[in-house]
């Protein structure tokens, strides 16, 4: 009898397990998914609400929220994806199953977290009486798919490299701290001036966050050309990442 | 359809072990051109074999001989350095039971997690759920977190899930010796069922009993090289020899020679002889050398030396030993063991039988002792074990162990079991 692996079910099971475990022993449980970005939202809201950030005060909250949850997705997804192989080392050394699923499930978990947070945001934006429009939502969805492909593709590289070079975890952590300030999360990308402004306006994450805000809150489609270019880059990273991953993953087993 | 289900050709695996491992960037920066000394460890060295469908192959070898590396390469977890592994068939992709179990999840949840990791679909697991639960006998604990399970329960659950896999090649690393004896029996029966259904089993174990009982073939590895490939009995011998120091090997071969002579002269059947190897003295405490056993004799009813006894026959065991040191209250113990190494009977003479005690012997003294008894064993083969010790009777104080094969021959007693006992028996019609 043919023995066909059921990869879809394994993926679902891995995500389900990870989700259960992440919050099973905590008092607030799944509420932490929402709490984490909301708490950083409150901090940023009160601190930067006092500064001029380029948003009018009424829009500041939803703009900030979108920025935070998108950035959280990228950061969490990359970190989870990067450490996924190492975390599952004991299973990987004893069972052969498609290794990509370890990475994919980790990145997907951060996507699930993102959707939970998005739900909360929608409630808030609706309360502040925005009416999202349909083309805006589609554009936003396309941006999220793009980010997912980008994060997943990079994770395929990072998860392998991390096994040989353990410093990577710290490097990525510092990189994301830098990116946090440079991704136009709590300010409008267009208000920055000088060299820093130019640099931030080259940051794909900043550009995509900016585009998402405009699309979701005002129904505007901006940066469409850059969006297409990013797609090409993301696909290249993803496809070469898969090749790299599948070539290396067997050789890497002995370095765990 | 190919017969060879697994082909391993000139398989070599080299682990490069740097003397100082470069795992941080710093080490690259500080001296990027410094050549790190690399020690090449041949985990497997040019190993080739083919396995046919339906074989139950045991892999033997010391720790670090490459057994697990080999299974991992067959399971596609490690890539070969050179050589090839071909697997024509579906492999149940586990080497150890319960991989992927999570202690924080309940038994129920773990069935699905472990099952899907092994490649089964959730739907399939749902249809097999009852069967898994029944087989593992953990129904009342299903919703308990796995961390509260005993190790026996865990392994029972793991085994019950693994056997539901529809694969036809099973890789088992030390897994049959699990659970209580009832579960062991059940799981072995299940393995047999899978085998008769066309499954192939690759089996790593340190239990010679299991290997001899179940393996149709044994491959022995030593330092990454295949040193034996053939039937189980000879494989176990090759393995046991590989465990010994050169000195021990010499002793062993000498003893084996003696037994072979014995086999020729007194017509011991093959099955009886083979088991001697399983109880070869290598695992036993061989004593501290403060005495040598010079002679062990079995004397039958007629006063002749023999290795065969009849059921119910009177016999004597005579043990002669020489002291190499001062021994206080020397003592001699004898025991009879079954094939399975169970002690059927054993005692220390001076203590139990309260014979005359010699207070002390010194270097060079020779002592002869005698036990007299009646044979209560049914026909079969038994091992006589002799120990010399001192008053403390601890095995640690034993000086030498020697195994001595005794055959009990007929007459057929009409009873079964190891012990011969004919009770009186009567019928009485109570009501009619």
mmCIF file of N, CA and C in Angstrom, chain A residues 1-7 9-14 16-17 20-21 24-25 88 90-97 99 162-168 171 249-256, chain B residues 13-16 21-26 28 72 75-79 90-96 99-100 102 104-105 109 112-113 116-123 147 165-168:
data_model
loop_
_atom_site.group_PDB
_atom_site.id
_atom_site.type_symbol
_atom_site.label_atom_id
_atom_site.label_comp_id
_atom_site.label_asym_id
_atom_site.label_seq_id
_atom_site.Cartn_x
_atom_site.Cartn_y
_atom_site.Cartn_z
ATOM 1 N N UNK A 1 0.847 -1.204 0.000
ATOM 2 C CA UNK A 1 0.000 0.000 0.000
ATOM 3 C C UNK A 1 0.879 1.250 0.000
ATOM 4 N N UNK A 2 0.502 2.146 -0.849
ATOM 5 C CA UNK A 2 1.298 3.378 -0.920
ATOM 6 C C UNK A 2 1.162 4.156 0.385
ATOM 7 N N UNK A 3 2.234 4.767 0.742
ATOM 8 C CA UNK A 3 2.248 5.499 2.008
ATOM 9 C C UNK A 3 2.518 6.956 1.656
ATOM 10 N N UNK A 4 1.459 7.690 1.507
ATOM 11 C CA UNK A 4 1.654 9.096 1.145
ATOM 12 C C UNK A 4 1.588 9.941 2.389
ATOM 13 N N UNK A 5 2.593 10.766 2.532
ATOM 14 C CA UNK A 5 2.607 11.655 3.688
ATOM 15 C C UNK A 5 1.484 12.656 3.539
ATOM 16 N N UNK A 6 0.908 12.986 4.650
ATOM 17 C CA UNK A 6 -0.088 14.029 4.569
ATOM 18 C C UNK A 6 0.487 15.306 5.171
ATOM 19 N N UNK A 7 1.036 16.115 4.255
ATOM 20 C CA UNK A 7 1.758 17.294 4.713
ATOM 21 C C UNK A 7 0.851 18.389 5.245
ATOM 22 N N UNK A 9 -1.989 18.056 6.849
ATOM 23 C CA UNK A 9 -2.411 17.754 8.215
ATOM 24 C C UNK A 9 -1.289 17.957 9.213
ATOM 25 N N UNK A 10 -0.078 17.630 8.781
ATOM 26 C CA UNK A 10 1.064 17.820 9.672
ATOM 27 C C UNK A 10 1.259 19.306 9.953
ATOM 28 N N UNK A 11 1.140 20.105 8.889
ATOM 29 C CA UNK A 11 1.288 21.559 9.049
ATOM 30 C C UNK A 11 0.265 22.093 10.054
ATOM 31 N N UNK A 12 -0.984 21.680 9.857
ATOM 32 C CA UNK A 12 -2.042 22.139 10.755
ATOM 33 C C UNK A 12 -1.757 21.709 12.187
ATOM 34 N N UNK A 13 -1.290 20.458 12.331
ATOM 35 C CA UNK A 13 -1.034 19.924 13.665
ATOM 36 C C UNK A 13 0.112 20.661 14.344
ATOM 37 N N UNK A 14 1.141 20.984 13.564
ATOM 38 C CA UNK A 14 2.280 21.714 14.130
ATOM 39 C C UNK A 14 1.852 23.099 14.598
ATOM 40 N N UNK A 16 -1.225 24.054 15.370
ATOM 41 C CA UNK A 16 -2.134 23.889 16.495
ATOM 42 C C UNK A 16 -1.357 23.673 17.800
ATOM 43 N N UNK A 17 -0.372 22.766 17.714
ATOM 44 C CA UNK A 17 0.429 22.460 18.896
ATOM 45 C C UNK A 17 1.176 23.686 19.396
ATOM 46 N N UNK A 20 -1.110 26.112 21.054
ATOM 47 C CA UNK A 20 -1.552 25.655 22.380
ATOM 48 C C UNK A 20 -0.440 25.832 23.402
ATOM 49 N N UNK A 21 0.760 25.440 23.009
ATOM 50 C CA UNK A 21 1.855 25.430 23.958
ATOM 51 C C UNK A 21 2.307 26.823 24.346
ATOM 52 N N UNK A 24 -0.297 27.933 26.838
ATOM 53 C CA UNK A 24 -1.017 26.999 27.712
ATOM 54 C C UNK A 24 -0.732 27.245 29.196
ATOM 55 N N UNK A 25 0.477 27.684 29.500
ATOM 56 C CA UNK A 25 0.801 27.829 30.916
ATOM 57 C C UNK A 25 0.763 29.266 31.411
ATOM 58 N N UNK A 88 13.189 22.427 16.592
ATOM 59 C CA UNK A 88 12.670 21.077 16.353
ATOM 60 C C UNK A 88 13.790 20.065 16.156
ATOM 61 N N UNK A 90 15.355 17.923 17.926
ATOM 62 C CA UNK A 90 15.220 16.537 18.399
ATOM 63 C C UNK A 90 14.317 15.713 17.494
ATOM 64 N N UNK A 91 13.313 16.350 16.920
ATOM 65 C CA UNK A 91 12.455 15.603 15.999
ATOM 66 C C UNK A 91 13.152 15.420 14.664
ATOM 67 N N UNK A 92 13.823 16.480 14.222
ATOM 68 C CA UNK A 92 14.464 16.438 12.913
ATOM 69 C C UNK A 92 15.543 15.363 12.859
ATOM 70 N N UNK A 93 16.185 15.110 13.986
ATOM 71 C CA UNK A 93 17.240 14.101 13.986
ATOM 72 C C UNK A 93 16.694 12.683 14.069
ATOM 73 N N UNK A 94 15.393 12.552 14.243
ATOM 74 C CA UNK A 94 14.866 11.203 14.402
ATOM 75 C C UNK A 94 13.747 10.821 13.454
ATOM 76 N N UNK A 95 13.115 11.783 12.867
ATOM 77 C CA UNK A 95 12.035 11.468 11.935
ATOM 78 C C UNK A 95 12.313 12.216 10.647
ATOM 79 N N UNK A 96 12.089 11.549 9.529
ATOM 80 C CA UNK A 96 12.220 12.313 8.297
ATOM 81 C C UNK A 96 10.839 12.748 7.850
ATOM 82 N N UNK A 97 10.635 14.031 7.861
ATOM 83 C CA UNK A 97 9.406 14.606 7.312
ATOM 84 C C UNK A 97 9.877 15.836 6.567
ATOM 85 N N UNK A 99 11.226 19.009 5.889
ATOM 86 C CA UNK A 99 11.761 19.996 6.839
ATOM 87 C C UNK A 99 11.159 21.374 6.639
ATOM 88 N N UNK A 162 21.605 29.789 10.621
ATOM 89 C CA UNK A 162 21.661 29.860 12.083
ATOM 90 C C UNK A 162 22.322 28.626 12.693
ATOM 91 N N UNK A 163 22.109 27.477 12.054
ATOM 92 C CA UNK A 163 22.667 26.244 12.612
ATOM 93 C C UNK A 163 24.193 26.270 12.582
ATOM 94 N N UNK A 164 24.766 26.867 11.542
ATOM 95 C CA UNK A 164 26.222 26.971 11.469
ATOM 96 C C UNK A 164 26.755 28.191 12.214
ATOM 97 N N UNK A 165 26.006 29.287 12.183
ATOM 98 C CA UNK A 165 26.477 30.523 12.809
ATOM 99 C C UNK A 165 25.436 31.001 13.820
ATOM 100 N N UNK A 166 25.652 30.642 15.074
ATOM 101 C CA UNK A 166 24.630 30.916 16.077
ATOM 102 C C UNK A 166 24.491 32.405 16.403
ATOM 103 N N UNK A 167 25.481 33.193 16.004
ATOM 104 C CA UNK A 167 25.404 34.641 16.265
ATOM 105 C C UNK A 167 24.229 35.276 15.550
ATOM 106 N N UNK A 168 23.772 34.598 14.506
ATOM 107 C CA UNK A 168 22.750 35.192 13.654
ATOM 108 C C UNK A 168 21.543 35.665 14.447
ATOM 109 N N UNK A 171 22.279 39.010 15.809
ATOM 110 C CA UNK A 171 22.399 39.981 14.719
ATOM 111 C C UNK A 171 21.013 40.398 14.237
ATOM 112 N N UNK A 249 19.654 21.145 3.876
ATOM 113 C CA UNK A 249 19.056 20.670 5.127
ATOM 114 C C UNK A 249 19.546 19.285 5.532
ATOM 115 N N UNK A 250 19.844 18.431 4.551
ATOM 116 C CA UNK A 250 20.327 17.093 4.890
ATOM 117 C C UNK A 250 21.753 17.155 5.403
ATOM 118 N N UNK A 251 22.531 18.043 4.792
ATOM 119 C CA UNK A 251 23.940 18.141 5.203
ATOM 120 C C UNK A 251 24.055 18.776 6.580
ATOM 121 N N UNK A 252 23.057 19.555 6.916
ATOM 122 C CA UNK A 252 23.151 20.328 8.141
ATOM 123 C C UNK A 252 22.831 19.478 9.370
ATOM 124 N N UNK A 253 22.193 18.309 9.130
ATOM 125 C CA UNK A 253 21.695 17.505 10.252
ATOM 126 C C UNK A 253 22.769 17.234 11.297
ATOM 127 N N UNK A 254 23.996 17.016 10.843
ATOM 128 C CA UNK A 254 25.040 16.643 11.805
ATOM 129 C C UNK A 254 25.558 17.824 12.623
ATOM 130 N N UNK A 255 25.119 19.035 12.281
ATOM 131 C CA UNK A 255 25.628 20.196 13.021
ATOM 132 C C UNK A 255 24.690 20.672 14.124
ATOM 133 N N UNK A 256 23.560 19.996 14.249
ATOM 134 C CA UNK A 256 22.601 20.449 15.259
ATOM 135 C C UNK A 256 23.207 20.408 16.650
ATOM 136 N N UNK B 13 30.302 7.530 5.807
ATOM 137 C CA UNK B 13 29.908 8.801 6.398
ATOM 138 C C UNK B 13 31.055 9.303 7.249
ATOM 139 N N UNK B 14 31.513 10.472 6.904
ATOM 140 C CA UNK B 14 32.602 11.070 7.680
ATOM 141 C C UNK B 14 32.056 12.291 8.396
ATOM 142 N N UNK B 15 32.187 12.293 9.696
ATOM 143 C CA UNK B 15 31.844 13.489 10.452
ATOM 144 C C UNK B 15 33.116 14.283 10.636
ATOM 145 N N UNK B 16 33.066 15.545 10.235
ATOM 146 C CA UNK B 16 34.241 16.379 10.437
ATOM 147 C C UNK B 16 34.113 17.038 11.784
ATOM 148 N N UNK B 21 35.601 24.230 17.592
ATOM 149 C CA UNK B 21 34.509 24.378 16.673
ATOM 150 C C UNK B 21 34.241 25.839 16.370
ATOM 151 N N UNK B 22 34.059 26.154 15.086
ATOM 152 C CA UNK B 22 33.724 27.525 14.718
ATOM 153 C C UNK B 22 32.229 27.655 14.654
ATOM 154 N N UNK B 23 31.700 28.243 15.680
ATOM 155 C CA UNK B 23 30.258 28.412 15.641
ATOM 156 C C UNK B 23 29.904 29.879 15.736
ATOM 157 N N UNK B 24 30.877 30.702 16.038
ATOM 158 C CA UNK B 24 30.571 32.118 16.160
ATOM 159 C C UNK B 24 31.365 32.885 15.114
ATOM 160 N N UNK B 25 30.810 34.012 14.753
ATOM 161 C CA UNK B 25 31.445 34.845 13.748
ATOM 162 C C UNK B 25 32.814 35.313 14.210
ATOM 163 N N UNK B 26 32.915 35.528 15.518
ATOM 164 C CA UNK B 26 34.158 36.051 16.064
ATOM 165 C C UNK B 26 35.348 35.201 15.614
ATOM 166 N N UNK B 28 35.729 33.603 13.015
ATOM 167 C CA UNK B 28 36.072 33.843 11.619
ATOM 168 C C UNK B 28 36.812 35.169 11.475
ATOM 169 N N UNK B 72 19.970 6.176 10.459
ATOM 170 C CA UNK B 72 19.604 7.547 10.111
ATOM 171 C C UNK B 72 19.846 7.824 8.637
ATOM 172 N N UNK B 75 17.079 6.253 6.801
ATOM 173 C CA UNK B 75 15.882 7.066 6.996
ATOM 174 C C UNK B 75 15.994 8.441 6.339
ATOM 175 N N UNK B 76 17.082 8.679 5.624
ATOM 176 C CA UNK B 76 17.289 9.944 4.901
ATOM 177 C C UNK B 76 17.450 11.144 5.828
ATOM 178 N N UNK B 77 17.941 10.910 7.011
ATOM 179 C CA UNK B 77 18.157 12.042 7.907
ATOM 180 C C UNK B 77 19.559 12.609 7.706
ATOM 181 N N UNK B 78 20.533 11.761 7.511
ATOM 182 C CA UNK B 78 21.871 12.218 7.155
ATOM 183 C C UNK B 78 22.121 11.932 5.676
ATOM 184 N N UNK B 79 22.888 12.801 5.056
ATOM 185 C CA UNK B 79 23.293 12.556 3.677
ATOM 186 C C UNK B 79 24.623 11.802 3.694
ATOM 187 N N UNK B 90 8.119 2.263 1.216
ATOM 188 C CA UNK B 90 7.838 3.375 2.098
ATOM 189 C C UNK B 90 8.341 3.036 3.474
ATOM 190 N N UNK B 91 8.980 4.013 4.042
ATOM 191 C CA UNK B 91 9.710 3.814 5.265
ATOM 192 C C UNK B 91 8.895 4.428 6.378
ATOM 193 N N UNK B 92 8.748 3.721 7.475
ATOM 194 C CA UNK B 92 8.119 4.439 8.562
ATOM 195 C C UNK B 92 9.230 5.271 9.169
ATOM 196 N N UNK B 93 9.035 6.566 9.145
ATOM 197 C CA UNK B 93 10.183 7.435 9.325
ATOM 198 C C UNK B 93 10.530 7.668 10.772
ATOM 199 N N UNK B 94 10.536 6.661 11.592
ATOM 200 C CA UNK B 94 10.949 6.923 12.963
ATOM 201 C C UNK B 94 12.059 5.984 13.381
ATOM 202 N N UNK B 95 12.870 6.467 14.233
ATOM 203 C CA UNK B 95 13.971 5.654 14.740
ATOM 204 C C UNK B 95 13.749 5.370 16.200
ATOM 205 N N UNK B 96 12.943 6.189 16.799
ATOM 206 C CA UNK B 96 12.730 6.052 18.215
ATOM 207 C C UNK B 96 11.242 6.269 18.432
ATOM 208 N N UNK B 99 8.754 10.066 19.176
ATOM 209 C CA UNK B 99 9.395 11.303 18.759
ATOM 210 C C UNK B 99 8.315 12.323 18.408
ATOM 211 N N UNK B 100 8.442 13.494 18.952
ATOM 212 C CA UNK B 100 7.449 14.509 18.662
ATOM 213 C C UNK B 100 6.343 14.537 19.697
ATOM 214 N N UNK B 102 4.647 15.581 22.959
ATOM 215 C CA UNK B 102 4.831 16.782 23.740
ATOM 216 C C UNK B 102 4.227 16.611 25.119
ATOM 217 N N UNK B 104 3.359 18.561 27.397
ATOM 218 C CA UNK B 104 2.320 19.489 27.859
ATOM 219 C C UNK B 104 0.954 19.160 27.268
ATOM 220 N N UNK B 105 0.951 18.362 26.212
ATOM 221 C CA UNK B 105 -0.317 18.032 25.576
ATOM 222 C C UNK B 105 -0.903 16.761 26.177
ATOM 223 N N UNK B 109 -4.284 14.490 22.294
ATOM 224 C CA UNK B 109 -3.658 15.436 21.358
ATOM 225 C C UNK B 109 -2.367 14.870 20.779
ATOM 226 N N UNK B 112 -2.607 12.592 17.688
ATOM 227 C CA UNK B 112 -2.693 13.257 16.390
ATOM 228 C C UNK B 112 -1.370 13.917 16.008
ATOM 229 N N UNK B 113 -0.697 14.488 16.986
ATOM 230 C CA UNK B 113 0.589 15.143 16.694
ATOM 231 C C UNK B 113 1.619 14.121 16.223
ATOM 232 N N UNK B 116 0.646 12.475 12.819
ATOM 233 C CA UNK B 116 0.874 13.270 11.609
ATOM 234 C C UNK B 116 2.369 13.443 11.349
ATOM 235 N N UNK B 117 3.157 13.510 12.391
ATOM 236 C CA UNK B 117 4.610 13.588 12.173
ATOM 237 C C UNK B 117 5.089 12.319 11.470
ATOM 238 N N UNK B 118 4.469 11.188 11.820
ATOM 239 C CA UNK B 118 4.828 9.938 11.158
ATOM 240 C C UNK B 118 4.202 9.815 9.767
ATOM 241 N N UNK B 119 3.452 10.842 9.372
ATOM 242 C CA UNK B 119 2.977 10.881 7.995
ATOM 243 C C UNK B 119 1.543 10.453 7.782
ATOM 244 N N UNK B 120 0.821 10.182 8.861
ATOM 245 C CA UNK B 120 -0.570 9.773 8.697
ATOM 246 C C UNK B 120 -1.471 11.008 8.644
ATOM 247 N N UNK B 121 -2.609 10.870 8.011
ATOM 248 C CA UNK B 121 -3.520 12.010 7.940
ATOM 249 C C UNK B 121 -4.407 12.019 9.182
ATOM 250 N N UNK B 122 -4.932 13.183 9.481
ATOM 251 C CA UNK B 122 -5.775 13.307 10.652
ATOM 252 C C UNK B 122 -7.000 12.415 10.530
ATOM 253 N N UNK B 123 -7.514 12.365 9.312
ATOM 254 C CA UNK B 123 -8.714 11.568 9.069
ATOM 255 C C UNK B 123 -8.440 10.081 9.334
ATOM 256 N N UNK B 147 2.834 14.560 30.505
ATOM 257 C CA UNK B 147 3.872 14.621 31.532
ATOM 258 C C UNK B 147 3.476 13.829 32.780
ATOM 259 N N UNK B 165 0.993 3.065 11.147
ATOM 260 C CA UNK B 165 1.573 3.605 9.927
ATOM 261 C C UNK B 165 1.502 2.548 8.829
ATOM 262 N N UNK B 166 1.138 3.000 7.630
ATOM 263 C CA UNK B 166 0.972 2.028 6.559
ATOM 264 C C UNK B 166 2.268 1.729 5.825
ATOM 265 N N UNK B 167 3.367 2.130 6.413
ATOM 266 C CA UNK B 167 4.651 1.910 5.759
ATOM 267 C C UNK B 167 4.999 0.432 5.754
ATOM 268 N N UNK B 168 5.937 0.043 4.930
ATOM 269 C CA UNK B 168 6.329 -1.361 4.929
ATOM 270 C C UNK B 168 7.778 -1.602 5.347
#
